[in-house]
JSON list of C-alpha atoms in Angstrom, two decimals:
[
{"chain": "A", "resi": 1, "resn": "UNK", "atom": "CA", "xyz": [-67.93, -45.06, 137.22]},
{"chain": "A", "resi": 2, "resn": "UNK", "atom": "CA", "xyz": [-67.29, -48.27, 135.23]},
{"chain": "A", "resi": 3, "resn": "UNK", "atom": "CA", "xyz": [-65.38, -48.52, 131.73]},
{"chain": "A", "resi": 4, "resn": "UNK", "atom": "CA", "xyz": [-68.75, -49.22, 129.95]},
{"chain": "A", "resi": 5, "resn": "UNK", "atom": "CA", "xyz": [-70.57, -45.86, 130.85]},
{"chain": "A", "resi": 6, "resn": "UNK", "atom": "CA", "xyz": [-66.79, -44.17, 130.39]},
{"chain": "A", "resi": 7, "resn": "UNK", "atom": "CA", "xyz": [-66.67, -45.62, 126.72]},
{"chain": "A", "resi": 8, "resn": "UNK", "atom": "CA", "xyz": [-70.62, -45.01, 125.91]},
{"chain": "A", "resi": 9, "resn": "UNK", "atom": "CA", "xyz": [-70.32, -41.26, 126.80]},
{"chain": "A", "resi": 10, "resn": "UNK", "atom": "CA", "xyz": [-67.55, -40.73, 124.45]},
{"chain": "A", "resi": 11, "resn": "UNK", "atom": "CA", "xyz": [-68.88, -42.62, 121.82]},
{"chain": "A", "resi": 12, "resn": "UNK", "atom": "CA", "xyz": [-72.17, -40.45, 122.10]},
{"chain": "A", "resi": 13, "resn": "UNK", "atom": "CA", "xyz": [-69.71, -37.22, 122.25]},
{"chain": "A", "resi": 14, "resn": "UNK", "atom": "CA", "xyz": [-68.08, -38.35, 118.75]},
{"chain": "A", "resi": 15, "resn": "UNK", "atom": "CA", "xyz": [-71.38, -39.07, 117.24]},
{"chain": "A", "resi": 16, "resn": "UNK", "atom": "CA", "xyz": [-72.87, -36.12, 118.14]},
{"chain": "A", "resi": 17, "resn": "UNK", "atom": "CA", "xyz": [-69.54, -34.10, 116.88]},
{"chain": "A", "resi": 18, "resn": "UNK", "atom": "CA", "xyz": [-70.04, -35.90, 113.28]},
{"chain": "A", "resi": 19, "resn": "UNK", "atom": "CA", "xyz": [-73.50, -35.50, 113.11]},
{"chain": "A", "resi": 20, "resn": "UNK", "atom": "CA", "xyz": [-72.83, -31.68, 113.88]},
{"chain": "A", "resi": 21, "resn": "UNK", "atom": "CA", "xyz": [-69.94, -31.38, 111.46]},
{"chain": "A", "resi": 22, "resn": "UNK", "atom": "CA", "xyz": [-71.91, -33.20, 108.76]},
{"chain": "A", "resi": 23, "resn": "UNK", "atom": "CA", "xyz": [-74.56, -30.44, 108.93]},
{"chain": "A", "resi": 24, "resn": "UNK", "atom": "CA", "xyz": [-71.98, -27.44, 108.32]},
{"chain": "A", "resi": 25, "resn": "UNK", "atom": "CA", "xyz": [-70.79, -29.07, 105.66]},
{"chain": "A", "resi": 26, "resn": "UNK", "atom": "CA", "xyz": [-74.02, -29.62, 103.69]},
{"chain": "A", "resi": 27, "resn": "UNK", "atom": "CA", "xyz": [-75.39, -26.42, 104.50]},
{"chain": "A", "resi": 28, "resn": "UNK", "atom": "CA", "xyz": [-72.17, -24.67, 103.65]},
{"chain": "A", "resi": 29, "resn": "UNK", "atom": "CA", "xyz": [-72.37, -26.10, 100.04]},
{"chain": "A", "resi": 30, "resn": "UNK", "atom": "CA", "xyz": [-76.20, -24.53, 100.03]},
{"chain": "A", "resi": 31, "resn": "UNK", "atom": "CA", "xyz": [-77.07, -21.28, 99.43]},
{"chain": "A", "resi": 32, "resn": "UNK", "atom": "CA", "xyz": [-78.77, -18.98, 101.86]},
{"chain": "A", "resi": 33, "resn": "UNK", "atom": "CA", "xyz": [-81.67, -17.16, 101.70]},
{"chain": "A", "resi": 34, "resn": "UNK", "atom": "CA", "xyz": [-82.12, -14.23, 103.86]},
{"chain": "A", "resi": 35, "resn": "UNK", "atom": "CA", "xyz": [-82.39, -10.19, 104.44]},
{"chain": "A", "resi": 36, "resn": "UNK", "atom": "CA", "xyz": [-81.06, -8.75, 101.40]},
{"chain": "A", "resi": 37, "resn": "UNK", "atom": "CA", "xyz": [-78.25, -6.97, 101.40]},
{"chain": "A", "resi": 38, "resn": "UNK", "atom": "CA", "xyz": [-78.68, -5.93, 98.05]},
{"chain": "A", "resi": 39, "resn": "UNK", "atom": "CA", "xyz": [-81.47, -3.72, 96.63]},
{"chain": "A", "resi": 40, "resn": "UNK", "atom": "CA", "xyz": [-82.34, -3.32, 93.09]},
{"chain": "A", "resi": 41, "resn": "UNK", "atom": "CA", "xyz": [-85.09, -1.86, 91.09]},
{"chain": "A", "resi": 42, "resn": "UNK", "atom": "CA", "xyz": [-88.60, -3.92, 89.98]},
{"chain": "A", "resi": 43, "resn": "UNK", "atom": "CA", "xyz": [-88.42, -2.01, 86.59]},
{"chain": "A", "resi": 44, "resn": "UNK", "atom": "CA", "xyz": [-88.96, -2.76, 83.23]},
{"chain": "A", "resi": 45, "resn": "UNK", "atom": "CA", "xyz": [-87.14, -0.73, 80.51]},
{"chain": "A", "resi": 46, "resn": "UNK", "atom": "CA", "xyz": [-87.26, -1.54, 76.38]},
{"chain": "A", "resi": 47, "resn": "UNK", "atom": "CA", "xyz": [-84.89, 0.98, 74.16]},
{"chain": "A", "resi": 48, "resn": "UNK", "atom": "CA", "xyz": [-85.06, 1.18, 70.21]},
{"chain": "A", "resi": 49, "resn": "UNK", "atom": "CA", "xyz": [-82.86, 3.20, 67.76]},
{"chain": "A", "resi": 50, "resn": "UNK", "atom": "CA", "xyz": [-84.18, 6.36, 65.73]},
{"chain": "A", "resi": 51, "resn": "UNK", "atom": "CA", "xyz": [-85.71, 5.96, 63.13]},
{"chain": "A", "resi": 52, "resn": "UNK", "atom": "CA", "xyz": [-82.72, 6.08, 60.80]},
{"chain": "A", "resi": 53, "resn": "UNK", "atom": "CA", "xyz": [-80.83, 3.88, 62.47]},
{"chain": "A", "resi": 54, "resn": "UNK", "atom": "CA", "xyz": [-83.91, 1.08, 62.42]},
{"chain": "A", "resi": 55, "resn": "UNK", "atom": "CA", "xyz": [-82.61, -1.03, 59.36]},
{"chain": "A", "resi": 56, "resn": "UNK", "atom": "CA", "xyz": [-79.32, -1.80, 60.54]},
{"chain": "A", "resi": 57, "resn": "UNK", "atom": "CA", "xyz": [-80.21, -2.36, 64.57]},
{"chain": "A", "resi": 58, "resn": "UNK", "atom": "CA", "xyz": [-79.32, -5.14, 66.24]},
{"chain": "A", "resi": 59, "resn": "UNK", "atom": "CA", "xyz": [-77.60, -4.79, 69.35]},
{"chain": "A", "resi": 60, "resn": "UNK", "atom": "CA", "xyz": [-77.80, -2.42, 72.35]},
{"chain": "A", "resi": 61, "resn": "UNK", "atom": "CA", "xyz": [-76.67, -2.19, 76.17]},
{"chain": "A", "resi": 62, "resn": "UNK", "atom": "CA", "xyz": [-78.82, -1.14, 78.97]},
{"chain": "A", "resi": 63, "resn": "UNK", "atom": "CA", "xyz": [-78.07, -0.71, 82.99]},
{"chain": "A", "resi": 64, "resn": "UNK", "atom": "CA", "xyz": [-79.61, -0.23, 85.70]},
{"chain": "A", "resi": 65, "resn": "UNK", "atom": "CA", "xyz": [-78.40, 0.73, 89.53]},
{"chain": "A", "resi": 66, "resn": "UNK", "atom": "CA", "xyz": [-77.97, -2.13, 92.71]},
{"chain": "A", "resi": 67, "resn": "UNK", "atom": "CA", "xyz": [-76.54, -0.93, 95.88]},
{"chain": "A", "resi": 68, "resn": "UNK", "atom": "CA", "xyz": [-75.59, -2.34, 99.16]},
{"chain": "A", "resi": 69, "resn": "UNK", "atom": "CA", "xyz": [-77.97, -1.12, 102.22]},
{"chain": "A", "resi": 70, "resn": "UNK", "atom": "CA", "xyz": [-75.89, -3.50, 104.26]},
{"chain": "A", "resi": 71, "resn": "UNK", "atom": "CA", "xyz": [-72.78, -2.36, 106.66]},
{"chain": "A", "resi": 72, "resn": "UNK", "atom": "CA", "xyz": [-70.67, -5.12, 105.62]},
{"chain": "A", "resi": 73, "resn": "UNK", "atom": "CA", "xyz": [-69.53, -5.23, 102.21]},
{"chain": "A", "resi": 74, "resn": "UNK", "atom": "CA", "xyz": [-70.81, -7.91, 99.60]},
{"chain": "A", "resi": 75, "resn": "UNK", "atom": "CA", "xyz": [-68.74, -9.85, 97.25]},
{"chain": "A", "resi": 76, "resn": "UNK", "atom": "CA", "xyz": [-70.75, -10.46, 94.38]},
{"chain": "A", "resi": 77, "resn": "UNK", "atom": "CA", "xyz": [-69.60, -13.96, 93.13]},
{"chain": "A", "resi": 78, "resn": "UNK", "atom": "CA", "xyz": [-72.07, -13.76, 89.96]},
{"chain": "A", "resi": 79, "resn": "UNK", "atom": "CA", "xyz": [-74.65, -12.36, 88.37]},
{"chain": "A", "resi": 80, "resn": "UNK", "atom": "CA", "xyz": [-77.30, -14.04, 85.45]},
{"chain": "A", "resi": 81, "resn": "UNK", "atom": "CA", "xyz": [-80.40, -13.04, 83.51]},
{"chain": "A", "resi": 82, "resn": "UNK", "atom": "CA", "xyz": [-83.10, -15.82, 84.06]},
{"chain": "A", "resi": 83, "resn": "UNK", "atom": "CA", "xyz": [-84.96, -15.25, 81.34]},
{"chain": "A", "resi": 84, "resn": "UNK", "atom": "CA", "xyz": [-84.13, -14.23, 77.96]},
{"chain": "A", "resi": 85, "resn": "UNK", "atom": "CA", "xyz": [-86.74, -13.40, 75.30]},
{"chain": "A", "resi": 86, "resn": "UNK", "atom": "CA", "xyz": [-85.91, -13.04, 71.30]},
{"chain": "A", "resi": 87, "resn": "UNK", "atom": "CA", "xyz": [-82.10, -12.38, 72.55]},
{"chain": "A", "resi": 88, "resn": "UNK", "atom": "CA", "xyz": [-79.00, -14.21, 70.50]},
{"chain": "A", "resi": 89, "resn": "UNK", "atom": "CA", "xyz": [-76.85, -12.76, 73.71]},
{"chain": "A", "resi": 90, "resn": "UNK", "atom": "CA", "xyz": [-76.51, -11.08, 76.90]},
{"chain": "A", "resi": 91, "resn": "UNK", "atom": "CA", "xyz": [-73.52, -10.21, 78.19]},
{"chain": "A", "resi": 92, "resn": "UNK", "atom": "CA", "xyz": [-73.95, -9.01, 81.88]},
{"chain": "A", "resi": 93, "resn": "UNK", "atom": "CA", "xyz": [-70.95, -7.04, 83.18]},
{"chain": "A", "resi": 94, "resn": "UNK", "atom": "CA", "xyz": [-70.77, -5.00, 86.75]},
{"chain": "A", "resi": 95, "resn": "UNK", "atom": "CA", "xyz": [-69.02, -1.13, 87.59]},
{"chain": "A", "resi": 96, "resn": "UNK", "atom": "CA", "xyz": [-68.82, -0.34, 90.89]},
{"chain": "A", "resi": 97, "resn": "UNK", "atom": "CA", "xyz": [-70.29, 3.25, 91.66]},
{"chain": "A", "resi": 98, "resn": "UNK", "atom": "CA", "xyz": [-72.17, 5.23, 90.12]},
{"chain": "A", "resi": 99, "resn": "UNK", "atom": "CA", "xyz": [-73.18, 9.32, 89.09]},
{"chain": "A", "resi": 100, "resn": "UNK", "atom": "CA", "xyz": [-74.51, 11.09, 91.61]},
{"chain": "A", "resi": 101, "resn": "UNK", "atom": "CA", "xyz": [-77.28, 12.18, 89.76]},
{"chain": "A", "resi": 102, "resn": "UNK", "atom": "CA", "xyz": [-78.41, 8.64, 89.31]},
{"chain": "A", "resi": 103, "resn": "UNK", "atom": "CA", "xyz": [-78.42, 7.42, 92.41]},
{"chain": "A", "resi": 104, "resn": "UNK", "atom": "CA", "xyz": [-81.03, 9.93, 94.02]},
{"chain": "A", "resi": 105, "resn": "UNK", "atom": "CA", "xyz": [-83.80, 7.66, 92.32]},
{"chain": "A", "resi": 106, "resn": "UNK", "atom": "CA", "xyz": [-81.97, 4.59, 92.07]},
{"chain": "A", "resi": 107, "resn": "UNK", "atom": "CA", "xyz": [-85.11, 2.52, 92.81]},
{"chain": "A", "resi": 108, "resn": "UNK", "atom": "CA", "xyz": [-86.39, 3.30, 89.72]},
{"chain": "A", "resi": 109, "resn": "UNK", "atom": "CA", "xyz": [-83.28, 4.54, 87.94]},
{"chain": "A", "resi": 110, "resn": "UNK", "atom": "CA", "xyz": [-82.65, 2.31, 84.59]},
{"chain": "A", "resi": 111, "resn": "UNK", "atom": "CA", "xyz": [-81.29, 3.67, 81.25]},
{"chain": "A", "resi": 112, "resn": "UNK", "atom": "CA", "xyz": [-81.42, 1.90, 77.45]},
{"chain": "A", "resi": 113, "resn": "UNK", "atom": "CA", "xyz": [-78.71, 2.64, 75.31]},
{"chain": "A", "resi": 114, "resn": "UNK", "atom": "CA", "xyz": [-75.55, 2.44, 77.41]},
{"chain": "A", "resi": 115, "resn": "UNK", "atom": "CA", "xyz": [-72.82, 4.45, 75.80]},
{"chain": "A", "resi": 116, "resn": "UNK", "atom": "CA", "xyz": [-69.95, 2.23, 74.84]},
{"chain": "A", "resi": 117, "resn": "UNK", "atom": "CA", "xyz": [-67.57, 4.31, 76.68]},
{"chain": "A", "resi": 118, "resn": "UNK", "atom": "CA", "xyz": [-69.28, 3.44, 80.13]},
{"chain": "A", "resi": 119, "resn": "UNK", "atom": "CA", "xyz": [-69.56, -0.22, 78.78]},
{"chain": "A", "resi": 120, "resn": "UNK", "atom": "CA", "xyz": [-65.69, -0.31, 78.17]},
{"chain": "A", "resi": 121, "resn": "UNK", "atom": "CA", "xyz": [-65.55, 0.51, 82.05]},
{"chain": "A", "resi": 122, "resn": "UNK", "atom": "CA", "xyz": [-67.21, -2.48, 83.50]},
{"chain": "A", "resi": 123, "resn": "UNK", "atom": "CA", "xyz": [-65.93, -5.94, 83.48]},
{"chain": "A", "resi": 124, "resn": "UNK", "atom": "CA", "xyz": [-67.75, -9.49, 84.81]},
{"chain": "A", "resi": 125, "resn": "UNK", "atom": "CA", "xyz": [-67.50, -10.54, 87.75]},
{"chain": "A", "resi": 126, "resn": "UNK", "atom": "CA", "xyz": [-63.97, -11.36, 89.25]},
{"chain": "A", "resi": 127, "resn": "UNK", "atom": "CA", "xyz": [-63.23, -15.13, 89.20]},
{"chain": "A", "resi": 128, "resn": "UNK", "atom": "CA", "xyz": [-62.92, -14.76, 93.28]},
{"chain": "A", "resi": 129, "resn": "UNK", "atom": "CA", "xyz": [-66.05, -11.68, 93.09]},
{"chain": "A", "resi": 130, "resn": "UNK", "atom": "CA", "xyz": [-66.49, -8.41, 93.00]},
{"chain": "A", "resi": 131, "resn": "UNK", "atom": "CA", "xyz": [-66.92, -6.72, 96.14]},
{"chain": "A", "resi": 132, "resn": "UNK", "atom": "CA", "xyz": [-69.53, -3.75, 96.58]},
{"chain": "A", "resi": 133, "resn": "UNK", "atom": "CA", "xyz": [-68.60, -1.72, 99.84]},
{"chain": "A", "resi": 134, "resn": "UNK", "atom": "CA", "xyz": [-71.17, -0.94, 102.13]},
{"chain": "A", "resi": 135, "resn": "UNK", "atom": "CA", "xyz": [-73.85, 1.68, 101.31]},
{"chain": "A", "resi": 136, "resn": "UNK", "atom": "CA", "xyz": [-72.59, 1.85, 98.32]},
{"chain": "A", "resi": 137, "resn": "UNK", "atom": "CA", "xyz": [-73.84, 1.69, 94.29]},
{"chain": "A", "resi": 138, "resn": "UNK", "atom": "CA", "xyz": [-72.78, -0.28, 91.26]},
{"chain": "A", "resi": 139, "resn": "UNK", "atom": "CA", "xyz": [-74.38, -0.42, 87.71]},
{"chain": "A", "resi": 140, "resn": "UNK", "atom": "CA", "xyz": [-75.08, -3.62, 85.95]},
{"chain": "A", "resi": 141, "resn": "UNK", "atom": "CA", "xyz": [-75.15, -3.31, 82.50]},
{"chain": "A", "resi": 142, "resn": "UNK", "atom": "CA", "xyz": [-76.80, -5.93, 79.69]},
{"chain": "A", "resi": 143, "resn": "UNK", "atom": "CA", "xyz": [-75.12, -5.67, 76.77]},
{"chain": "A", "resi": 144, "resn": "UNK", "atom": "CA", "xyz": [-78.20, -7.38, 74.37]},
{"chain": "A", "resi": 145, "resn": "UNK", "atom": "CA", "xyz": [-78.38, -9.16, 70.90]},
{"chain": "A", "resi": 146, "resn": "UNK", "atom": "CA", "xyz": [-81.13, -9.56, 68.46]},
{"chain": "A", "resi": 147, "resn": "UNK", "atom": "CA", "xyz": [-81.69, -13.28, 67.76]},
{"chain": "A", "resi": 148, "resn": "UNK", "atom": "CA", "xyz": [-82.05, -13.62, 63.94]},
{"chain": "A", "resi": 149, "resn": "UNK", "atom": "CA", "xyz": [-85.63, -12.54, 63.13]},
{"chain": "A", "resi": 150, "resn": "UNK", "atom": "CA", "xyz": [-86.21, -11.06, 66.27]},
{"chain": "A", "resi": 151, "resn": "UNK", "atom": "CA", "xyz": [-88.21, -7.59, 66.38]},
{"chain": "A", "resi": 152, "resn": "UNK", "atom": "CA", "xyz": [-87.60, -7.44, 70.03]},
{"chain": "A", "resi": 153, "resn": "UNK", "atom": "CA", "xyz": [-85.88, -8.99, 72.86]},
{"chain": "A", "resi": 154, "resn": "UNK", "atom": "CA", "xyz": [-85.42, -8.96, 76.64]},
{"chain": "A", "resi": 155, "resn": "UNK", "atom": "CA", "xyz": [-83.03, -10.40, 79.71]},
{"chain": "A", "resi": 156, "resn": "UNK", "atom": "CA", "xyz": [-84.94, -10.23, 83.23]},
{"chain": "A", "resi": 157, "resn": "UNK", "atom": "CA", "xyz": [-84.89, -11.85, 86.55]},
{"chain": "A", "resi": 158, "resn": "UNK", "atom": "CA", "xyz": [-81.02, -11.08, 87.62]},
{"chain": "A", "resi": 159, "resn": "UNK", "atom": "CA", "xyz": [-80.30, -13.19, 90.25]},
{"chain": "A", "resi": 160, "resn": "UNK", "atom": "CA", "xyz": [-77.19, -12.69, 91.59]},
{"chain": "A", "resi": 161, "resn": "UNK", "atom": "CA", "xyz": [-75.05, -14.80, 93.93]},
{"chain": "A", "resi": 162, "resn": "UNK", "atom": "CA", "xyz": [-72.90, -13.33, 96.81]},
{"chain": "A", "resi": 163, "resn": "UNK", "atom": "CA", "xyz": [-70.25, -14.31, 99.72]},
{"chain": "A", "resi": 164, "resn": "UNK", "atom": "CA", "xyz": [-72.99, -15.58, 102.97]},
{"chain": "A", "resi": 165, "resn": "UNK", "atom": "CA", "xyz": [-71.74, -16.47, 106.19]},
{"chain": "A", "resi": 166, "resn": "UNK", "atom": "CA", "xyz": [-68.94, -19.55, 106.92]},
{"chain": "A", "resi": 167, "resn": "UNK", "atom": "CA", "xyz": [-68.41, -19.74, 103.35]},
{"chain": "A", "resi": 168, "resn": "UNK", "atom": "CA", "xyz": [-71.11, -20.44, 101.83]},
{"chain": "A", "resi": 169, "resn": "UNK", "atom": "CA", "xyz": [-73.14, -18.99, 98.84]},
{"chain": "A", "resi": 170, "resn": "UNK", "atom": "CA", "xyz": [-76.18, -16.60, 99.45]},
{"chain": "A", "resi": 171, "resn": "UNK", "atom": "CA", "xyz": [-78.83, -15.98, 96.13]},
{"chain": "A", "resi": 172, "resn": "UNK", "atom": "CA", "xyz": [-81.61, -13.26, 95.79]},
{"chain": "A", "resi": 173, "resn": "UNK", "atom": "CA", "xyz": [-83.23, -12.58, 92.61]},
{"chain": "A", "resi": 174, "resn": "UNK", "atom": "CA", "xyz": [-83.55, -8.76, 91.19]},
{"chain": "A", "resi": 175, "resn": "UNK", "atom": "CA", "xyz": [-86.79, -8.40, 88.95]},
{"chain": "A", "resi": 176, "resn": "UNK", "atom": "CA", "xyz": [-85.56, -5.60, 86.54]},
{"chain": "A", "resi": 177, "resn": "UNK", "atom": "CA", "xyz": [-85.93, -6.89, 83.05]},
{"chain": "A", "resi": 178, "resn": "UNK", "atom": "CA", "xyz": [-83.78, -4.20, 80.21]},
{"chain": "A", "resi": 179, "resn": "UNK", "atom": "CA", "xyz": [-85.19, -5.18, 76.81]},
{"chain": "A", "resi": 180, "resn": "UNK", "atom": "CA", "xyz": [-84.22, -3.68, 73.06]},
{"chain": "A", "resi": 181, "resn": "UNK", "atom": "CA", "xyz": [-86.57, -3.37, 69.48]},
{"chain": "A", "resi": 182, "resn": "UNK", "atom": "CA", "xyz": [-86.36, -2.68, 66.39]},
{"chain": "A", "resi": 183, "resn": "UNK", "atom": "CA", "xyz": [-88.88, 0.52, 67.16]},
{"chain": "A", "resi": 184, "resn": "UNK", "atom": "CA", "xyz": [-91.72, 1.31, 69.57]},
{"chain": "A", "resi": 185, "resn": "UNK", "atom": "CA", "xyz": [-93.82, -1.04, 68.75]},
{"chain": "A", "resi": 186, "resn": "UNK", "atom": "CA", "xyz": [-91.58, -3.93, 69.32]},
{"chain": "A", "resi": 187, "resn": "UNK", "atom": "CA", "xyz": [-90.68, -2.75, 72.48]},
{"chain": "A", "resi": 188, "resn": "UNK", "atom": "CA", "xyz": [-94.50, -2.65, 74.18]},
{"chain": "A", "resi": 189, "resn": "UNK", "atom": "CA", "xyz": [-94.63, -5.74, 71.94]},
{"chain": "A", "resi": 190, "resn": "UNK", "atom": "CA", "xyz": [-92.52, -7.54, 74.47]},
{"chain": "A", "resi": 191, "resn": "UNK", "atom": "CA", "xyz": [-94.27, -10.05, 77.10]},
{"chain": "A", "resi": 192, "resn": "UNK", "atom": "CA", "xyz": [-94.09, -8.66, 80.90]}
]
C-alpha cells in the first residue's frame, strides 16, 4: 500500500465524517414532524355572558383537554394560537391533569367560561418546558380579550412545540379554536 492511497482514504473518511456531522446539525436545529404524541380535540367552542352581564363583557377564558397517548413523556416547550379573530389578547397557559369526569370524552371535551380559580392554577410554559407524563392529561386554557369594537372573537390552530429526538424541536398543530361574544349571535357570527 503506498502513502498516496494511505492519505486518500483518510481524507475520504474525514469528509465523509463532516458531511455526516453537518447533517445532524442542520436537522437538529429543524423541527420534526412525525406520529403525534399528543392528541387534542378538532372542536370549536364560542361562550357569551347572560344576559345581564352583556353590557359590561369583555373578557373570558376557555380550555380544552390534550393528553399524551405516548409512553415517553413530552416536554412541551410552547404552545401558540395561530389565528386570532376580533381578539385584543390571548393568553395561553397549561395545567397538567385533569377531572376525571372530563377526561372520559376528552376528544370532544372543551368548556367556555373557565372559572378564575382553575385559571389561577395554570401557568405558561416553563422557560426549559413543561413536561406531560405519559398517558396522561393536561388542560390548556385561553384566557381571551375583546378587541375594541369587537362583538366576537376567537384563538384557533394551537400548535404546540415539544422536546423530539437528539435535541431537536418537534411541531404538530391542534385544530380546536375557543372563541367568546357579546351574546349568541356573535358567537355563530364567528368565521369557522
Amino acid at each position: 500500500m503506498n502513502v498516496g492511497s494511505v492519505v486518500l482514504g483518510v481524507s475520504t473518511a474525514l469528509a465523509i465524517t463532516a458531511a455526516v456531522g453537518a447533517v445532524i446539525a442542520i436537522s437538529a436545529s429543524q423541527p420534526v414532524q412525525g406520529p403525534e404524541p399528543i392528541r387534542g380535540p378538532q372542536i370549536g367552542v364560542c361562550g357569551s355572558p347572560q344576559e345581564s352581564d352583556a353590557a359590561t363583557f369583555h373578557a373570558m377564558a376557555a380550555s380544552f383537554l390534550i393528553k399524551n397517548t405516548s409512553g415517553s413523556p413530552v416536554t412541551i416547550r410552547a404552545i401558540r394560537p395561530q389565528t386570532l379573530k376580533g381578539l385584543a389578547s390571548a393568553r395561553v397557559t397549561l395545567a397538567l391533569g385533569a377531572d376525571d369526569k372530563k377526561t372520559d370524552g376528552y376528544e370532544v371535551a372543551a368548556s367556555v367560561g373557565v372559572p378564575a380559580t382553575e385559571v389561577a392554577h395554570s401557568s405558561t410554559v416553563a422557560a426549559d418546558g413543561t413536561t406531560i407524563a405519559p398517558h396522561s392529561f393536561a388542560t390548556i386554557i385561553t384566557s381571551m380579550t375583546l378587541a375594541d369594537g369587537a362583538r366576537a372573537g376567537s384563538a384557533g390552530d394551537f400548535e404546540l412545540t415539544s422536546n423530539g429526538p437528539s435535541g431537536s424541536l418537534h411541531t404538530q398543530m391542534i385544530r380546536a379554536s375557543v372563541g367568546l361574544g357579546v351574546d349568541d349571535l356573535a358567537c355563530s357570527a364567528l368565521p369557522g
